Amino acid sequence: AVIGDVGLAITQSMMLTGLFQYGVRMWADIENKMTSIERVFEYVNIPTELSNASAIANWPAAGKIIYDNVTVLNYNDQEILKNISFKIDPGEKVGIVGRTGAGKTTLVSALYRLHKSKGNILIDDVDITQINLELLRENIGIIPQDSTLFTGTIRSNVDPKAKFTDAELWNAIETLNLSPVVKSLDQIVLPNGINFSSAEKQLICLSRALLYKSKILILDEVTSSNDGNIDELMRSIIKNYFKDITVMVIAHKLETILYMDKVMVIDQGLLVEYDQPETLLNNHNSQFHKMIESTGL
Ligand SMILES: Nc1ncnc2c1ncn2[C@@H]1O[C@H](COP(=O)(O)OP(=O)(O)O)[C@@H](O)[C@H]1O
Ligand SMILES: [Mg+2]
């Protein structure tokens, strides 16, 4: 009986240590989960972006863009863009060039009211601070440099509001030469679209823009698409399918720029040149001329 008691004591105490370990693990787990909950509360308490102002019917009808002395500040209140003024007429195609960090992306994202800024931006003569934020962002198509896709299918990415027929979707996909990549509309898109290349992701986003035509389209070209055909394709798409749409293209290939109506050269937060490509090209002192010269085009 004594031996039995000893055995019982040993097995019981082993079970106890097990339970104790389990208890510690649970405690750690609870602590982790509490941190998650705290984080959720943090997000819940972030003040919502100002979504004031009215919804204006049929805005924007033309797609005219005016920047009137726009200065954009970063979170340290340093000026990223300084006193930018320009006008883009409805339907014009404008190429934007400049070194990395010059402020090109900031210039176009100011249209989405993503930054602290001074001065005025007008679209079809309405100050964008007077426009409801959802309406504003819905009406400007932006295809970022690091375009991403939503988890789902090709269909849910190209036509998120399910407004178009299969034939219309295929039409857009084929226009963008995506048929070699897209075999079915129900093809799976993994989180962040990791099963597609950067250029393919941009093209898929562009196919969405092709269907949901907004009056203004912004395109931040992928820096290094190793596929020369894509640049040519983008060029022909812009020319043929976005005829009456105002398009701003941040272009990394100078070939693209030569086909635009106007060129903006951004340098260290300043708009240093804004004119037709031929005019800038003929001015041997222009930065644009020097850029083209250095690429040997
Ligand atoms: N999220 C950010 N936080 C801090 N600084 C930023 C951020 N985005 C851009 N900047 C700064 O703003 C300037 C302009 O950047 P950006 O508009 O991205 O230039 P570009 O598109 O011409 O390469 C750069 O000096 C960059 O360091
Ligand atoms: Mg950029």
XYZ file of C-alpha atoms and ligand atoms in Angstrom:
325
model
C 0.000 0.000 0.000
C 2.910 2.318 0.780
C 4.398 1.776 -2.638
C 0.972 2.451 -4.138
C 0.713 5.746 -2.219
C 4.162 6.844 -3.376
C 3.234 6.022 -6.982
C -0.007 7.948 -6.650
C 1.824 10.932 -5.149
C 4.317 10.961 -8.027
C 1.741 10.772 -10.796
C -0.436 13.397 -9.066
C 2.471 15.814 -8.664
C 3.460 15.314 -12.290
C -0.061 16.202 -13.300
C 0.130 19.277 -11.090
C 3.276 20.582 -12.801
C 1.541 20.023 -16.110
C -1.454 21.983 -14.909
C 0.785 24.709 -13.577
C 2.578 25.041 -16.901
C -0.771 25.146 -18.659
C -1.889 27.884 -16.282
C 1.159 30.016 -17.036
C 0.654 29.552 -20.753
C -2.998 30.587 -20.468
C -2.020 33.675 -18.528
C 0.502 34.707 -21.182
C -2.149 34.091 -23.813
C -4.665 36.262 -21.990
C -2.102 39.030 -21.755
C -1.473 38.841 -25.502
C -5.171 38.995 -26.237
C -5.591 41.988 -23.946
C -2.894 43.771 -25.956
C -4.855 43.027 -29.135
C -7.982 44.440 -27.566
C -6.083 47.532 -26.490
C -4.904 47.933 -30.062
C -8.458 47.682 -31.371
C -9.489 50.436 -28.953
C -6.573 52.529 -30.188
C -7.873 52.297 -33.762
C -11.454 52.898 -32.722
C -10.391 56.102 -31.017
C -8.476 57.567 -33.982
C -10.401 60.662 -35.055
C -12.204 60.141 -38.347
C -11.029 62.207 -41.295
C -13.148 65.261 -41.823
C -15.870 64.225 -44.181
C -17.730 67.486 -44.200
C -19.292 69.322 -47.039
C -21.807 68.599 -49.656
C -22.268 66.091 -52.384
C -22.424 68.014 -55.639
C -24.444 66.440 -58.410
C -22.483 65.388 -61.485
C -19.215 66.554 -60.063
C -16.728 66.538 -61.681
C -18.243 66.844 -65.131
C -15.164 67.997 -67.026
C -12.017 67.138 -65.050
C -10.269 70.501 -64.885
C -7.598 70.669 -62.160
C -6.170 73.841 -60.645
C -3.463 73.990 -57.964
C -3.333 77.492 -56.542
C -0.194 78.103 -54.485
C -0.311 74.660 -52.858
C 2.190 73.875 -50.114
C 2.185 70.383 -48.621
C 3.572 69.733 -45.141
C 4.783 66.522 -43.568
C 4.044 65.482 -39.973
C 6.998 67.631 -38.821
C 5.475 70.641 -40.575
C 8.325 70.647 -43.061
C 7.396 71.638 -46.604
C 7.461 68.673 -48.981
C 5.954 70.691 -51.832
C 6.364 74.430 -52.061
C 3.970 76.951 -53.647
C 2.804 74.763 -56.497
C 0.516 76.437 -59.049
C -0.690 74.971 -62.332
C -3.769 74.339 -64.406
C -4.709 71.176 -66.271
C -7.479 71.475 -68.849
C -10.196 68.818 -69.134
C -8.974 65.737 -70.972
C -5.309 66.773 -70.949
C -2.618 64.142 -70.428
C 0.154 65.357 -68.170
C 3.399 63.524 -67.475
C 5.246 64.155 -64.229
C 8.992 63.579 -63.951
C 11.639 64.183 -61.320
C 14.103 62.386 -59.084
C 13.048 59.977 -56.366
C 11.930 61.990 -53.356
C 11.233 65.104 -55.452
C 7.575 65.066 -54.407
C 5.766 63.533 -57.383
C 3.648 61.088 -55.401
C 2.870 63.765 -52.820
C 1.767 66.118 -55.608
C -0.882 63.732 -56.902
C -1.961 62.330 -53.537
C -2.787 65.874 -52.420
C -5.850 65.456 -54.640
C -7.072 62.814 -52.177
C -6.566 65.225 -49.254
C -4.081 62.865 -47.658
C -1.774 65.568 -46.331
C -1.743 68.739 -44.335
C -1.602 71.523 -46.905
C -1.947 75.223 -47.590
C -3.345 76.875 -50.696
C -6.245 75.618 -52.800
C -6.889 72.730 -55.115
C -9.872 73.141 -57.398
C -11.487 70.447 -59.501
C -13.965 71.852 -62.006
C -13.739 75.114 -60.064
C -14.826 73.563 -56.768
C -12.363 73.658 -53.859
C -11.769 70.015 -52.903
C -12.057 70.826 -49.202
C -15.719 71.570 -49.968
C -16.293 68.092 -51.348
C -17.385 65.143 -49.278
C -14.324 62.924 -48.828
C -15.934 59.732 -50.140
C -17.252 61.524 -53.199
C -13.837 63.065 -53.808
C -11.970 59.769 -53.621
C -14.591 57.895 -55.603
C -14.253 60.338 -58.469
C -10.500 60.322 -58.829
C -9.005 57.058 -59.969
C -5.544 56.575 -58.502
C -3.358 53.670 -59.524
C -0.440 53.732 -57.104
C 3.085 52.598 -57.837
C 2.693 49.737 -55.376
C -0.811 48.800 -56.499
C -2.256 46.019 -54.462
C -5.194 43.687 -54.926
C -7.880 42.560 -52.520
C -8.100 38.966 -51.390
C -10.787 37.377 -53.494
C -11.098 36.745 -57.193
C -10.226 38.556 -60.394
C -13.914 39.368 -60.701
C -14.161 40.938 -57.232
C -11.039 42.998 -57.937
C -11.925 44.218 -61.410
C -15.604 44.804 -60.628
C -15.942 45.294 -56.844
C -19.474 46.679 -57.113
C -20.613 43.887 -59.449
C -21.890 46.384 -62.007
C -20.642 44.831 -65.236
C -21.318 41.724 -67.317
C -18.761 38.958 -67.840
C -18.363 40.097 -71.444
C -17.539 43.637 -70.287
C -15.018 42.301 -67.753
C -13.316 40.127 -70.372
C -13.277 43.073 -72.750
C -11.361 45.178 -70.213
C -9.011 42.301 -69.372
C -8.235 41.642 -73.013
C -7.748 45.328 -73.768
C -4.964 45.275 -71.189
C -3.396 42.118 -72.638
C -4.068 40.298 -69.404
C -5.463 37.141 -70.975
C -2.173 35.224 -70.562
C -2.360 35.868 -66.799
C -6.109 35.703 -66.241
C -7.583 32.334 -67.142
C -10.904 32.730 -65.381
C -12.872 35.547 -63.752
C -13.102 33.381 -60.652
C -9.329 32.958 -60.474
C -8.158 33.329 -56.888
C -6.323 36.471 -55.790
C -4.209 35.811 -52.684
C -3.780 38.452 -49.915
C -2.122 41.601 -51.348
C -2.215 39.927 -54.752
C 1.052 38.117 -54.084
C 0.351 35.698 -56.895
C 0.734 38.558 -59.412
C 3.708 40.733 -60.386
C 3.735 44.487 -59.639
C 3.092 45.328 -63.268
C 0.262 42.771 -63.471
C -1.314 44.230 -60.332
C -1.195 47.702 -61.895
C -2.793 46.416 -65.072
C -5.561 44.691 -63.115
C -6.214 47.990 -61.287
C -6.156 49.764 -64.633
C -8.762 47.345 -65.983
C -10.982 48.401 -63.086
C -10.357 52.064 -64.005
C -11.237 51.235 -67.601
C -14.679 50.036 -66.504
C -15.409 52.513 -63.702
C -14.454 55.552 -65.747
C -13.740 58.514 -63.494
C -13.139 61.960 -64.989
C -9.658 62.054 -63.498
C -7.100 59.260 -63.546
C -3.743 59.266 -61.794
C -1.146 56.683 -62.675
C 2.063 56.184 -60.704
C 4.039 53.908 -63.022
C 5.956 50.970 -61.588
C 9.612 51.991 -61.439
C 11.121 48.996 -63.114
C 8.753 46.982 -65.178
C 11.273 44.822 -66.996
C 8.681 44.406 -69.708
C 9.005 47.147 -72.335
C 5.663 46.131 -73.830
C 3.838 47.314 -70.726
C 4.964 50.906 -71.208
C 3.852 50.823 -74.808
C 0.559 49.262 -73.784
C -0.040 51.916 -71.096
C 0.653 54.599 -73.692
C -1.842 53.224 -76.189
C -4.463 52.652 -73.468
C -4.191 56.245 -72.280
C -4.408 57.522 -75.819
C -7.281 55.338 -76.984
C -9.405 54.591 -73.924
C -9.012 57.658 -71.746
C -9.543 60.233 -74.503
C -11.868 62.582 -72.650
C -10.409 61.848 -69.225
C -7.827 64.002 -67.485
C -4.778 61.835 -66.861
C -1.715 62.553 -64.742
C 1.069 60.012 -65.164
C 4.141 59.831 -62.971
C 6.406 58.379 -65.614
C 9.722 56.673 -65.159
C 10.234 55.993 -68.830
C 10.874 59.246 -70.672
C 9.462 57.672 -73.827
C 6.053 57.769 -72.139
C 6.385 61.484 -71.442
C 7.049 62.447 -75.037
C 3.505 61.397 -75.923
C 1.859 63.620 -73.314
C 0.209 66.996 -73.891
C 2.230 68.585 -71.096
C 5.194 67.753 -68.878
C 5.800 68.732 -65.268
C 9.311 68.621 -63.899
C 9.392 68.425 -60.103
C 12.641 69.152 -58.309
C 13.030 69.239 -54.527
C 9.396 70.075 -53.919
C 9.199 72.745 -56.599
C 7.434 72.745 -59.926
C 10.343 73.902 -62.058
C 9.002 73.303 -65.567
C 5.510 72.882 -66.997
C 4.970 72.987 -70.734
C 4.489 70.928 -73.872
C 7.219 68.313 -74.290
C 8.368 69.762 -77.643
C 8.706 73.239 -76.158
C 10.801 71.963 -73.243
C 12.821 69.765 -75.567
C 13.632 72.718 -77.829
C 14.839 74.758 -74.878
C 18.391 73.541 -74.426
C 18.553 75.010 -70.933
C 15.559 73.069 -69.648
C 15.958 70.249 -67.128
C 13.723 68.170 -69.365
C 16.084 68.639 -72.280
C 18.994 67.522 -70.098
C 17.079 64.465 -68.881
C 16.238 63.373 -72.403
C 19.797 64.062 -73.525
C 21.279 61.939 -70.732
C 19.124 58.955 -71.665
C 20.301 59.282 -75.268
C 16.805 59.222 -76.706
N 5.074 58.723 -45.456
C 6.068 59.609 -45.440
N 6.636 59.962 -44.278
C 7.647 60.832 -44.250
N 8.157 61.426 -45.314
C 7.641 61.127 -46.496
C 6.574 60.203 -46.636
N 6.261 60.106 -47.931
C 7.107 60.926 -48.567
N 7.923 61.545 -47.727
C 8.954 62.528 -48.063
O 8.380 63.476 -48.936
C 9.243 63.783 -49.996
C 8.571 63.551 -51.308
O 8.288 62.181 -51.462
P 7.476 61.595 -52.684
O 6.310 62.462 -52.952
O 7.201 60.173 -52.390
O 8.523 61.722 -53.868
P 8.570 60.972 -55.267
O 7.250 60.346 -55.537
O 8.932 62.054 -56.248
O 9.664 59.967 -55.175
C 10.500 62.954 -49.791
O 11.488 63.786 -49.238
C 10.098 61.881 -48.808
O 11.180 61.605 -47.963
Mg 6.768 58.357 -55.868
